[in-house]
PDB file of C-alpha atoms in Angstrom:
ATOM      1  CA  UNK G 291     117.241  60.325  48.710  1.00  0.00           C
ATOM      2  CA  UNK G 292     120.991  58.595  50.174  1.00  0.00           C
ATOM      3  CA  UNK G 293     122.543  61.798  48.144  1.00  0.00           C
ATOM      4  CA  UNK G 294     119.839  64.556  49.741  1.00  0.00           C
ATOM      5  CA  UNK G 295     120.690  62.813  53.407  1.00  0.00           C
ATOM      6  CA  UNK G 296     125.011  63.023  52.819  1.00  0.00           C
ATOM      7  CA  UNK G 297     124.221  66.800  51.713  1.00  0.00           C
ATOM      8  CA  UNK G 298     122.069  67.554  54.309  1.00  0.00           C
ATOM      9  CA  UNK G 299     124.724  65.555  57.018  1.00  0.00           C
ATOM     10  CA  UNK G 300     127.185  67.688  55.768  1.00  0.00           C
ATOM     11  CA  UNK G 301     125.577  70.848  56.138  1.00  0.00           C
ATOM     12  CA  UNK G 302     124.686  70.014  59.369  1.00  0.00           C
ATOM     13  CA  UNK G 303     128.242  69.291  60.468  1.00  0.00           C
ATOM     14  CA  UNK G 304     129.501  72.247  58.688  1.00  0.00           C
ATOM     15  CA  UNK G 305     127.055  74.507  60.306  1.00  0.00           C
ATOM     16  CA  UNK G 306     127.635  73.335  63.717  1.00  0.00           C
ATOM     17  CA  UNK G 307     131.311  73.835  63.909  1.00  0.00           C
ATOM     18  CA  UNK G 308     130.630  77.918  62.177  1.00  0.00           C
ATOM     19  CA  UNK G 309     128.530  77.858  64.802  1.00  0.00           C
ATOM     20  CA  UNK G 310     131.271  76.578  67.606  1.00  0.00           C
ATOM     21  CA  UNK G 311     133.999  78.876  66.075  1.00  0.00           C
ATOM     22  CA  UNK G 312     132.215  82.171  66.328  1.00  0.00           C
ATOM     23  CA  UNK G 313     132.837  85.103  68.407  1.00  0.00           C
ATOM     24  CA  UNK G 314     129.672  87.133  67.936  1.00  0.00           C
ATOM     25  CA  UNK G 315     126.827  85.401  69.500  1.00  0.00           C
ATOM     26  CA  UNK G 316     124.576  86.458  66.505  1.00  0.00           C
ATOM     27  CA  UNK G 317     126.633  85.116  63.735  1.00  0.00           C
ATOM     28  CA  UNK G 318     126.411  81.680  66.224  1.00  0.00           C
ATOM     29  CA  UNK G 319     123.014  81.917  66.105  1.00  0.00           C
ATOM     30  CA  UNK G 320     122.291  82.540  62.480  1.00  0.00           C
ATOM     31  CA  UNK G 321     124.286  79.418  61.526  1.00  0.00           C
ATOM     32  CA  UNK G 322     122.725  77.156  64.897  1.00  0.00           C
ATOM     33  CA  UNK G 323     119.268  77.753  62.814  1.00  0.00           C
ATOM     34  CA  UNK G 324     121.118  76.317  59.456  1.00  0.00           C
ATOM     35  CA  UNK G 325     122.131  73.471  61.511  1.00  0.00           C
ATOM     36  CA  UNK G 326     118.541  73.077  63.185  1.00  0.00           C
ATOM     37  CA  UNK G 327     116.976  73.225  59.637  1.00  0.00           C
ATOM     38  CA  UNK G 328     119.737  70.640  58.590  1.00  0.00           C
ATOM     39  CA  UNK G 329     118.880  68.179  60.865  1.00  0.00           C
ATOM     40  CA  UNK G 330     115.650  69.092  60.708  1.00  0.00           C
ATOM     41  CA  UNK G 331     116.245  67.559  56.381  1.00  0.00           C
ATOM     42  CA  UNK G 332     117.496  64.485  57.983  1.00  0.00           C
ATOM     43  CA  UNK G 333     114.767  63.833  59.930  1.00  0.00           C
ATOM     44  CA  UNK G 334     112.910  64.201  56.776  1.00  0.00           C
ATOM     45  CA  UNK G 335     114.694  61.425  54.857  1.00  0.00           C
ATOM     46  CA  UNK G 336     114.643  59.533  57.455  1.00  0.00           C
ATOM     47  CA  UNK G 337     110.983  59.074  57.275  1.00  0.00           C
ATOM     48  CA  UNK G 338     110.002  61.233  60.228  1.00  0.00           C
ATOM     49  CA  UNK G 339     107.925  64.611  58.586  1.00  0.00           C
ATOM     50  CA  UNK G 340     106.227  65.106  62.078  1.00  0.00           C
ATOM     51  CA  UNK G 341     109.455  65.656  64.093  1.00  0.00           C
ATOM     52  CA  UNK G 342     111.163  67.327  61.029  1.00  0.00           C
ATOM     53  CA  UNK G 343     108.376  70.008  61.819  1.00  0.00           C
ATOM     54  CA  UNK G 344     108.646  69.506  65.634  1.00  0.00           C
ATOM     55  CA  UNK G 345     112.438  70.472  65.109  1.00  0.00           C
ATOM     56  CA  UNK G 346     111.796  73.352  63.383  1.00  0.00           C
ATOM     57  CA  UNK G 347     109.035  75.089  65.372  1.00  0.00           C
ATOM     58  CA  UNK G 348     110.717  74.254  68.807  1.00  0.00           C
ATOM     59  CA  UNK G 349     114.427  74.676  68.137  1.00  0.00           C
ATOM     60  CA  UNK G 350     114.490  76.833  65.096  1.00  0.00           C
ATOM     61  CA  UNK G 351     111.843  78.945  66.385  1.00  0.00           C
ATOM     62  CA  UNK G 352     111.191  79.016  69.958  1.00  0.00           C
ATOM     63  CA  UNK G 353     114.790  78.075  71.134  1.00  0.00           C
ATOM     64  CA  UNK G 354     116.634  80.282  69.243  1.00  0.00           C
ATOM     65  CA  UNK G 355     113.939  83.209  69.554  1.00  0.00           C
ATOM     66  CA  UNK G 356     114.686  83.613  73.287  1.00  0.00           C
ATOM     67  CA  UNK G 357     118.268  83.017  73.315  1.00  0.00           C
ATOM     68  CA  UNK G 358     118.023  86.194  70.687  1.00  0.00           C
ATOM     69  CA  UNK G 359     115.689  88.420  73.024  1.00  0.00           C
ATOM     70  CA  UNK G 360     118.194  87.155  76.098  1.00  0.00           C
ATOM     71  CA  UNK G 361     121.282  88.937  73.881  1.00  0.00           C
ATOM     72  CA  UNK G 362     118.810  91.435  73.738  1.00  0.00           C
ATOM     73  CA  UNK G 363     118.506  92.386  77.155  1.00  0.00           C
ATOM     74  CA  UNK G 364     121.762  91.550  78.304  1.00  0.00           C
ATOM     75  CA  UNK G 365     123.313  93.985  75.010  1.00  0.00           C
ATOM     76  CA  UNK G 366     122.896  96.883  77.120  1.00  0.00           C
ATOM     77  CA  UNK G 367     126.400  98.488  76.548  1.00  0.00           C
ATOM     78  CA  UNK G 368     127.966 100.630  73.639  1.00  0.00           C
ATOM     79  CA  UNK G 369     126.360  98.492  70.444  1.00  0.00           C
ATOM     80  CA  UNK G 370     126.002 101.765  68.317  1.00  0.00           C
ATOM     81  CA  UNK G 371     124.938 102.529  65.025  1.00  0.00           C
ATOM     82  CA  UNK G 372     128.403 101.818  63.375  1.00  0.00           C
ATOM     83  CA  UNK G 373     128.271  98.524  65.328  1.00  0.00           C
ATOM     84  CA  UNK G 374     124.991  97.795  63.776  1.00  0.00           C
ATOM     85  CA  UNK G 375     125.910  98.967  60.163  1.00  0.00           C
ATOM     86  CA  UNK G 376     129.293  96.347  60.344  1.00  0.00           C
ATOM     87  CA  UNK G 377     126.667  93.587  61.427  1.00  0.00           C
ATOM     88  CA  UNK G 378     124.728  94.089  58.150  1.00  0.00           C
ATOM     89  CA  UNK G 379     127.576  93.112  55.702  1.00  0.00           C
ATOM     90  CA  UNK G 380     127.329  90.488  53.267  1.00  0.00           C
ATOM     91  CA  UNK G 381     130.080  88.302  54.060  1.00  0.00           C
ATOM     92  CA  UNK G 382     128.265  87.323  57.516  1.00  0.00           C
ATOM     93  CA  UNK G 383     124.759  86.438  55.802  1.00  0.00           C
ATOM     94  CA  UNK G 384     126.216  85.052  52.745  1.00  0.00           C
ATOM     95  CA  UNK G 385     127.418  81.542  54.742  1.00  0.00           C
ATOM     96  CA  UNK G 386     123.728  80.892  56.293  1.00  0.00           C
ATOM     97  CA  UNK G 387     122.180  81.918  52.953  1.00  0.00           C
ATOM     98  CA  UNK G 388     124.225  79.654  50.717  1.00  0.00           C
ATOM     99  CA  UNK G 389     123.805  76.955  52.918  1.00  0.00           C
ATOM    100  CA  UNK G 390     119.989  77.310  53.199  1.00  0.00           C
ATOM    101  CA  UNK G 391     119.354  78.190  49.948  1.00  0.00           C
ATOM    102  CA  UNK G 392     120.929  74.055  49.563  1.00  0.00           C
ATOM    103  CA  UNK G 393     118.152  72.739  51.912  1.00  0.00           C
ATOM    104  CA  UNK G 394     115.783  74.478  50.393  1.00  0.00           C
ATOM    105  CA  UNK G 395     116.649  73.018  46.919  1.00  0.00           C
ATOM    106  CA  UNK G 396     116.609  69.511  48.630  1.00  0.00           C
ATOM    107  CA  UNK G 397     113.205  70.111  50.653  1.00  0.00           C
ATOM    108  CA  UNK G 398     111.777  71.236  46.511  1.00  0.00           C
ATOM    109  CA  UNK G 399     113.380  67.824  45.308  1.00  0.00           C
ATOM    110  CA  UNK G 400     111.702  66.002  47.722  1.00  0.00           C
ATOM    111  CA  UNK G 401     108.517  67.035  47.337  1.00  0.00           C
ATOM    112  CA  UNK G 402     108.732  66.267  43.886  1.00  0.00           C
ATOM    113  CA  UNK G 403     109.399  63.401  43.592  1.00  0.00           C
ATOM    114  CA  UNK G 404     106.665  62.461  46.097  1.00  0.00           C
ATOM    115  CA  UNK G 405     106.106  58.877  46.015  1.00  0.00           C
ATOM    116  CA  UNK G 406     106.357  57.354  49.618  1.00  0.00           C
ATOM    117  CA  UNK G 407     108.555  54.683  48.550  1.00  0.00           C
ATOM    118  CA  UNK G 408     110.853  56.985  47.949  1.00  0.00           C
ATOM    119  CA  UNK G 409     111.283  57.320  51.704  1.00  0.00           C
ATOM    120  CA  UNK G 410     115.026  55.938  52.649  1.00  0.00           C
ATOM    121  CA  UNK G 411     113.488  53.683  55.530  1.00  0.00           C
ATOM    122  CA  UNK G 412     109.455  53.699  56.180  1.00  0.00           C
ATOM    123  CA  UNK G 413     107.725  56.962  57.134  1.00  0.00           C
ATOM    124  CA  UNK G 414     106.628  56.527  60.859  1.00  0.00           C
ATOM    125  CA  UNK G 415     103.416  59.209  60.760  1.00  0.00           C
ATOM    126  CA  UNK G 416     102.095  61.784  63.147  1.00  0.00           C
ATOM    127  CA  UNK G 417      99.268  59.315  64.288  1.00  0.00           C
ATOM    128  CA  UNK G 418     101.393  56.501  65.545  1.00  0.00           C
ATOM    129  CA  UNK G 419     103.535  58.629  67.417  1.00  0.00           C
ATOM    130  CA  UNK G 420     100.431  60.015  68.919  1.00  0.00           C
ATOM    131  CA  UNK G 421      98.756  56.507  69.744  1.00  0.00           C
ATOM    132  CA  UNK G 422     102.197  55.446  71.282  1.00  0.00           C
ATOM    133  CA  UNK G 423     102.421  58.980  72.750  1.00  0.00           C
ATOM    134  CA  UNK G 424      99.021  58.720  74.573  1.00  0.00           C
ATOM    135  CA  UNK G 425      99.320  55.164  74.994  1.00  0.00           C
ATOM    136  CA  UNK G 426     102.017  53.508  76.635  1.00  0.00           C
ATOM    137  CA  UNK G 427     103.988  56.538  77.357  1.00  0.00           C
ATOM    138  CA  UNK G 428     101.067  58.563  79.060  1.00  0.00           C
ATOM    139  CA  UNK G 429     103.345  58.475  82.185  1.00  0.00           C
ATOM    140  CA  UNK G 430     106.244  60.416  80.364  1.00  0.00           C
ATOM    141  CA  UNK G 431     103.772  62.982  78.989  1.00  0.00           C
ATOM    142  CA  UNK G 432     102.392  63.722  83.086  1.00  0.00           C
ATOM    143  CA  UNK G 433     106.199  64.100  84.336  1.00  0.00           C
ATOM    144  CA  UNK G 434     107.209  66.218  81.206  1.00  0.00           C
ATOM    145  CA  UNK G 435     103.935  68.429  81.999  1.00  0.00           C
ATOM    146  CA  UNK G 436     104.921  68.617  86.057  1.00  0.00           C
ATOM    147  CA  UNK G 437     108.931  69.238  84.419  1.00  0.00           C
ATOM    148  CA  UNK G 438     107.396  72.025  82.140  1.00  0.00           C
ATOM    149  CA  UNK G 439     105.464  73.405  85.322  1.00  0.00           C
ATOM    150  CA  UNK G 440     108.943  73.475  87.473  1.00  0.00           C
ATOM    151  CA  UNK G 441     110.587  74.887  84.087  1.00  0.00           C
ATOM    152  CA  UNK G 442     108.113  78.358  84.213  1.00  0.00           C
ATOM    153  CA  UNK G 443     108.429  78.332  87.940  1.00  0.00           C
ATOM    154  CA  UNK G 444     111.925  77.997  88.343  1.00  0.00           C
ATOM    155  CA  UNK G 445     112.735  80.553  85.099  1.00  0.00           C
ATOM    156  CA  UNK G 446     109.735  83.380  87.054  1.00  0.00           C
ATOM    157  CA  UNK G 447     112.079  82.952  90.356  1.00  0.00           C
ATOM    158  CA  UNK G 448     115.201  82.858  88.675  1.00  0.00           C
ATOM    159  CA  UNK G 449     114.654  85.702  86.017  1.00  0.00           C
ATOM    160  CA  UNK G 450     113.101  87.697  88.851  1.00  0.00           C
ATOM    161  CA  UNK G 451     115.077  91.182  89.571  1.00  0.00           C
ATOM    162  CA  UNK G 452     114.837  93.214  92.650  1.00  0.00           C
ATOM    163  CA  UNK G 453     112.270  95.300  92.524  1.00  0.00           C
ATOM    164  CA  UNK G 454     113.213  98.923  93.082  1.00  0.00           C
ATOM    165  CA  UNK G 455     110.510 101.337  93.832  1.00  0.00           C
ATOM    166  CA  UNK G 456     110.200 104.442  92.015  1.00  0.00           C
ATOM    167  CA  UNK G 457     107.560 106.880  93.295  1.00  0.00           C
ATOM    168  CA  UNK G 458     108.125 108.704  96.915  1.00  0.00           C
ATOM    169  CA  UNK G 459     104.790 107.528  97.770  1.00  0.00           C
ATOM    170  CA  UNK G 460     105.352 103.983  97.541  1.00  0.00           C
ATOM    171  CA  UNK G 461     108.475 103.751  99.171  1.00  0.00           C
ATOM    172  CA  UNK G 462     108.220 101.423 102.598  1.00  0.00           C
ATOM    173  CA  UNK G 463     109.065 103.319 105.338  1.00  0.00           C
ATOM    174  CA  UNK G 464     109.529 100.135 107.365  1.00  0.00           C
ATOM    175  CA  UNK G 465     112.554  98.972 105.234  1.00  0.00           C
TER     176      UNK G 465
ATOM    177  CA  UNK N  36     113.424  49.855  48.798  1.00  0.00           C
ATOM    178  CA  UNK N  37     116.840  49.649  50.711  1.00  0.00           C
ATOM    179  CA  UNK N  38     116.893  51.190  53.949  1.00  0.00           C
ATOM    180  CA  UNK N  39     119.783  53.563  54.607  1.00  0.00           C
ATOM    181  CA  UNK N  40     122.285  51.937  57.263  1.00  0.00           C
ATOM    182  CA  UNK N  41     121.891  53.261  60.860  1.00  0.00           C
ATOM    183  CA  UNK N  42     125.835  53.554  61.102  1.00  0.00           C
ATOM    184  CA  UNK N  43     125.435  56.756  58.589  1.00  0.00           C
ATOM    185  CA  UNK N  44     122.911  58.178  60.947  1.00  0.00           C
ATOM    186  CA  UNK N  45     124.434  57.285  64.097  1.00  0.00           C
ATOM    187  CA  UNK N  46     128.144  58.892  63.167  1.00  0.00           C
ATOM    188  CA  UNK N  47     126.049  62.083  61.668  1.00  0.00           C
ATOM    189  CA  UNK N  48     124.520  62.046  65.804  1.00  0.00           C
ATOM    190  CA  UNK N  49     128.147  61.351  67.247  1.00  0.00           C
ATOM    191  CA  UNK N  50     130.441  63.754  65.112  1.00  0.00           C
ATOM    192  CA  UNK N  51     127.457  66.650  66.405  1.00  0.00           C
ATOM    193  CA  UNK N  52     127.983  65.413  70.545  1.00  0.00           C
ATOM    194  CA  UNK N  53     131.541  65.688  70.021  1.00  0.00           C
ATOM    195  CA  UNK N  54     131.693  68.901  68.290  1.00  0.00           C
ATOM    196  CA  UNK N  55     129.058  70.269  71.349  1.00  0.00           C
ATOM    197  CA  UNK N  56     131.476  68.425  73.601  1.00  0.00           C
ATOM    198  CA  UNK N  57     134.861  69.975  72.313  1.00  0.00           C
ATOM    199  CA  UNK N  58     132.990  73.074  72.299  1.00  0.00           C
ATOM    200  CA  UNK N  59     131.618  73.266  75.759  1.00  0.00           C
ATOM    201  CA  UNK N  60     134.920  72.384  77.038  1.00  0.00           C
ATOM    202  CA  UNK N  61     136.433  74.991  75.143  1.00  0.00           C
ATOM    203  CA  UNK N  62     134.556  78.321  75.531  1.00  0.00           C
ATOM    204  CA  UNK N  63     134.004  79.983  78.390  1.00  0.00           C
ATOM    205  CA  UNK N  64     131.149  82.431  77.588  1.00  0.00           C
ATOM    206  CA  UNK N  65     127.800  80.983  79.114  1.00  0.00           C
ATOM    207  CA  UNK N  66     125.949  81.701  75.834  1.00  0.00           C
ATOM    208  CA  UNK N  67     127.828  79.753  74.062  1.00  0.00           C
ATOM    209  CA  UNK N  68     128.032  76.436  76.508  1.00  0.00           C
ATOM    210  CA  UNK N  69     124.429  76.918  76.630  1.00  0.00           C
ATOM    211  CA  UNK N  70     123.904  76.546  72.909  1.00  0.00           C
ATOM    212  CA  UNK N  71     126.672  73.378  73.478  1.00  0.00           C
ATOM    213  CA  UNK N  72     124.258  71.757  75.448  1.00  0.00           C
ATOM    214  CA  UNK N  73     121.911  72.733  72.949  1.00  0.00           C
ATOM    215  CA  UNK N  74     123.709  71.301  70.340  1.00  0.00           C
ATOM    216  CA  UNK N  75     124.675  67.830  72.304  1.00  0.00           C
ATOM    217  CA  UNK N  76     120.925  66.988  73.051  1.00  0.00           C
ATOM    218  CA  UNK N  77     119.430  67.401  69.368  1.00  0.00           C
ATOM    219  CA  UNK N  78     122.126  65.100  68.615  1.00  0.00           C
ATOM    220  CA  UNK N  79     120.834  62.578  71.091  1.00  0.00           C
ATOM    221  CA  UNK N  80     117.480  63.210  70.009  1.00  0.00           C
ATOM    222  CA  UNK N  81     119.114  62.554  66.177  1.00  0.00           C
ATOM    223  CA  UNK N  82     120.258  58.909  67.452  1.00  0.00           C
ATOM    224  CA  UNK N  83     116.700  58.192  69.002  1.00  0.00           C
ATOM    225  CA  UNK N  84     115.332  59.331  65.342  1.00  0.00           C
ATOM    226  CA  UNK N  85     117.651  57.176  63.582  1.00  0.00           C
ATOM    227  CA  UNK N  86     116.921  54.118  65.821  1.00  0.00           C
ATOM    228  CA  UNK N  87     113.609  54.810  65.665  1.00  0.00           C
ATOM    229  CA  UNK N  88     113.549  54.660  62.005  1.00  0.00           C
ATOM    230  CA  UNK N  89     116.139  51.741  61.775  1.00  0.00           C
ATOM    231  CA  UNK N  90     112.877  49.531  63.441  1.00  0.00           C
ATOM    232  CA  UNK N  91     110.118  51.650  61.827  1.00  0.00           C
ATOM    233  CA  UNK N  92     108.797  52.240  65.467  1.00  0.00           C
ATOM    234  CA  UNK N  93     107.204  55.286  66.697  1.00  0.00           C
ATOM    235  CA  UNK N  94     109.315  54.858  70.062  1.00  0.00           C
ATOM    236  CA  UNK N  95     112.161  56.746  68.775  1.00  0.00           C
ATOM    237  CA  UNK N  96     109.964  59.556  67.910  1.00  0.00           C
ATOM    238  CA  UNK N  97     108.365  59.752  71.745  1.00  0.00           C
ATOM    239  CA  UNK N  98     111.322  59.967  73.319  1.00  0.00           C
ATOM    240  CA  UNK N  99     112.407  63.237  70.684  1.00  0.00           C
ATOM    241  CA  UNK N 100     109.710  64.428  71.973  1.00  0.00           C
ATOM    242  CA  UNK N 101     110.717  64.302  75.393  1.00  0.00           C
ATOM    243  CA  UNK N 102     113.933  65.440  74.970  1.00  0.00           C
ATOM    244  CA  UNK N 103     112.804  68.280  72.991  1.00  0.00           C
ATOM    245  CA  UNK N 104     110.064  69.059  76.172  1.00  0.00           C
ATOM    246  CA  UNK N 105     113.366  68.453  78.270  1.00  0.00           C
ATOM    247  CA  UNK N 106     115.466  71.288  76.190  1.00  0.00           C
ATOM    248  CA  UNK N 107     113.002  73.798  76.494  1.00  0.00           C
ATOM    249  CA  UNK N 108     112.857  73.663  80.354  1.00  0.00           C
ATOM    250  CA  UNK N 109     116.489  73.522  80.600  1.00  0.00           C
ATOM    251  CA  UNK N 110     116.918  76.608  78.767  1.00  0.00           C
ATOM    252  CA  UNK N 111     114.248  78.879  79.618  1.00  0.00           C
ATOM    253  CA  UNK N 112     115.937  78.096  83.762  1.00  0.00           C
ATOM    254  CA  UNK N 113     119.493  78.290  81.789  1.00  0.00           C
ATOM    255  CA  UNK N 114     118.782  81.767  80.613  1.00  0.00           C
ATOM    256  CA  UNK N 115     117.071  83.256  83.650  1.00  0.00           C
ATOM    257  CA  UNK N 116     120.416  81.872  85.404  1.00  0.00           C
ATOM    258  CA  UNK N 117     122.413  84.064  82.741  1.00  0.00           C
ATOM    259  CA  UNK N 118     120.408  86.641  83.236  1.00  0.00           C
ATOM    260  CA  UNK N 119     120.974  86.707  86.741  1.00  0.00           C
ATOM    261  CA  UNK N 120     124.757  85.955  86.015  1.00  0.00           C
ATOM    262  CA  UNK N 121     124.876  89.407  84.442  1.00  0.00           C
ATOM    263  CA  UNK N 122     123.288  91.184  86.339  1.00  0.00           C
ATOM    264  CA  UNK N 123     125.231  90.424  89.541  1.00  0.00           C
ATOM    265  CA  UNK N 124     128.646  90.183  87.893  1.00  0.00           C
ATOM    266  CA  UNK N 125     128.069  92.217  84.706  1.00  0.00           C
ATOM    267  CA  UNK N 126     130.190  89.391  82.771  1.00  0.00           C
ATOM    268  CA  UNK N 127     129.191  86.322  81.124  1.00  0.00           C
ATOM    269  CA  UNK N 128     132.415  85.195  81.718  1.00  0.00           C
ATOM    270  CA  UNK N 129     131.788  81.774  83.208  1.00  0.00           C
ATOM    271  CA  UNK N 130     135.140  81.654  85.251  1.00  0.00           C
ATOM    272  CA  UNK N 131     133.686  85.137  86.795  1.00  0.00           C
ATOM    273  CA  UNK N 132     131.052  82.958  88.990  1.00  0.00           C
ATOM    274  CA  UNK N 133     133.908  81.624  91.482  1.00  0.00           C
ATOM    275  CA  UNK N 134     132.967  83.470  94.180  1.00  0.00           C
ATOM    276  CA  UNK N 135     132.231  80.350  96.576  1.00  0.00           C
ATOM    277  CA  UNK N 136     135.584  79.034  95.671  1.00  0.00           C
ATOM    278  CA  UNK N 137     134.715  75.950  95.213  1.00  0.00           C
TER     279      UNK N 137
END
């Protein structure tokens, strides 16, 4: 288990500068997830399964998912089909794969060996962090609820364009 | 059973700040400081892990969650801000949003 946390460091550091010495946000992106699900190994080891799946469902998926459909709708210039085609090469999936494909072999190893004590430090489960979660900390969950709440708000005004009317028969007269 | 040592853990969480650090200071398109910032607070919520695991409390894990709750509001108002940012200045040029001058 010290060996599957080094690799995993490693691949976590190694991902994160790829990702800091990119110039296509994509490529960025593909190796931000590698570094997400890197971390994500650590937690793992470090006796933490519930926020090992926290990380990936919440920065691996939902983070990274609307940071893609943002490129999305800002991409709104000359990305042809050519563009597209040199996007689809080997030698820019081939870095994210390899180093994946390395996580993955740890995250087999670990669950095969699967005796608790194998655990570098001891596991800290789901329920505890609930009981602590809903106990003490109650207070933290209200103001991240009310911070969520300004997050939407503040994202609907923000994100809002101006609306342009279309139709002759709408258009304000008044304005 | 040997726990690992928290210094391990702890440089793994600094050496990721600093690269999100060097590399917010560095770029200047706004995608790419955002996923800086990104970057800097998992490894803050990496040193509340490994603390949390160095004590085998559950603390450390509460307060990933917040910052985790915290990184999700902060981009979701990041991006609408982008998307505003290009649609008024058709850039994401960061040094492009000067016009206050200040």
């Amino acid at each position: 288990m010290e060996l599957t946390f080094f690799i995993a460091a490693a691949i976590a550091i190694l991902a994160t500068i790829m990702v800091v010495t990119q110039y296509n946000l994509i490529h960025a992106l593909l190796y931000l997830v590698v570094s997400f699900l890197a971390i994500s190994v650590v937690f793992f080891t470090l006796g933490a399964p519930f926020m090992a799946a926290l990380e990936i469902i919440i920065y691996a998926g939902a983070i990274v998912v609307l940071i893609i459909f943002v490129i999305m709708m800002l991409n709104l210039t000359t990305e042809d089909i050519q563009h597209e085609k040199e996007w689809l090469q080997p030698r820019i999936w081939i870095g994210p794969a390899v180093l994946s494909f390395i996580l993955l072999v740890e995250l087999v190893y670990i669950f095969t060996i699967d005796t608790p004590a194998n655990y570098r430090s001891t596991p800290v489960e789901a329920k505890a962090v609930g009981m602590s979660l809903f106990g003490p900390y109650v207070l933290g969950v209200q103001l991240s609820g009310m911070l969520l709440m300004a997050g939407i708000v503040g994202a609907y005004h923000l994100g809002r364009q101006k609306k342009k009317v279309i139709h002759r028969f709408l258009e304000r007269t008044d304005a | 059973m040997t726990t690992l040592p928290m210094e391990y853990g702890l440089l793994l969480a600094g050496i990721l700040f600093v690269i999100g650090l060097v590399s917010l200071l560095i770029r200047r398109n706004i995608i790419f400081m955002l996923i800086s910032v990104e970057i800097m607070l998992n490894a803050a919520g990496l040193a509340f892990i490994v603390a949390g695991a160095r004590w085998a409390q559950a603390d450390g894990q509460v307060m990933f969650i917040f910052i985790v709750t915290m990184a999700a509001a902060e981009v979701s108002v990041g991006l609408a801000l982008i998307l505003q940012l290009y649609h008024n200045l058709k850039t994401l040029d960061s040094d492009a949003a000067n016009l206050m001058y200040g």
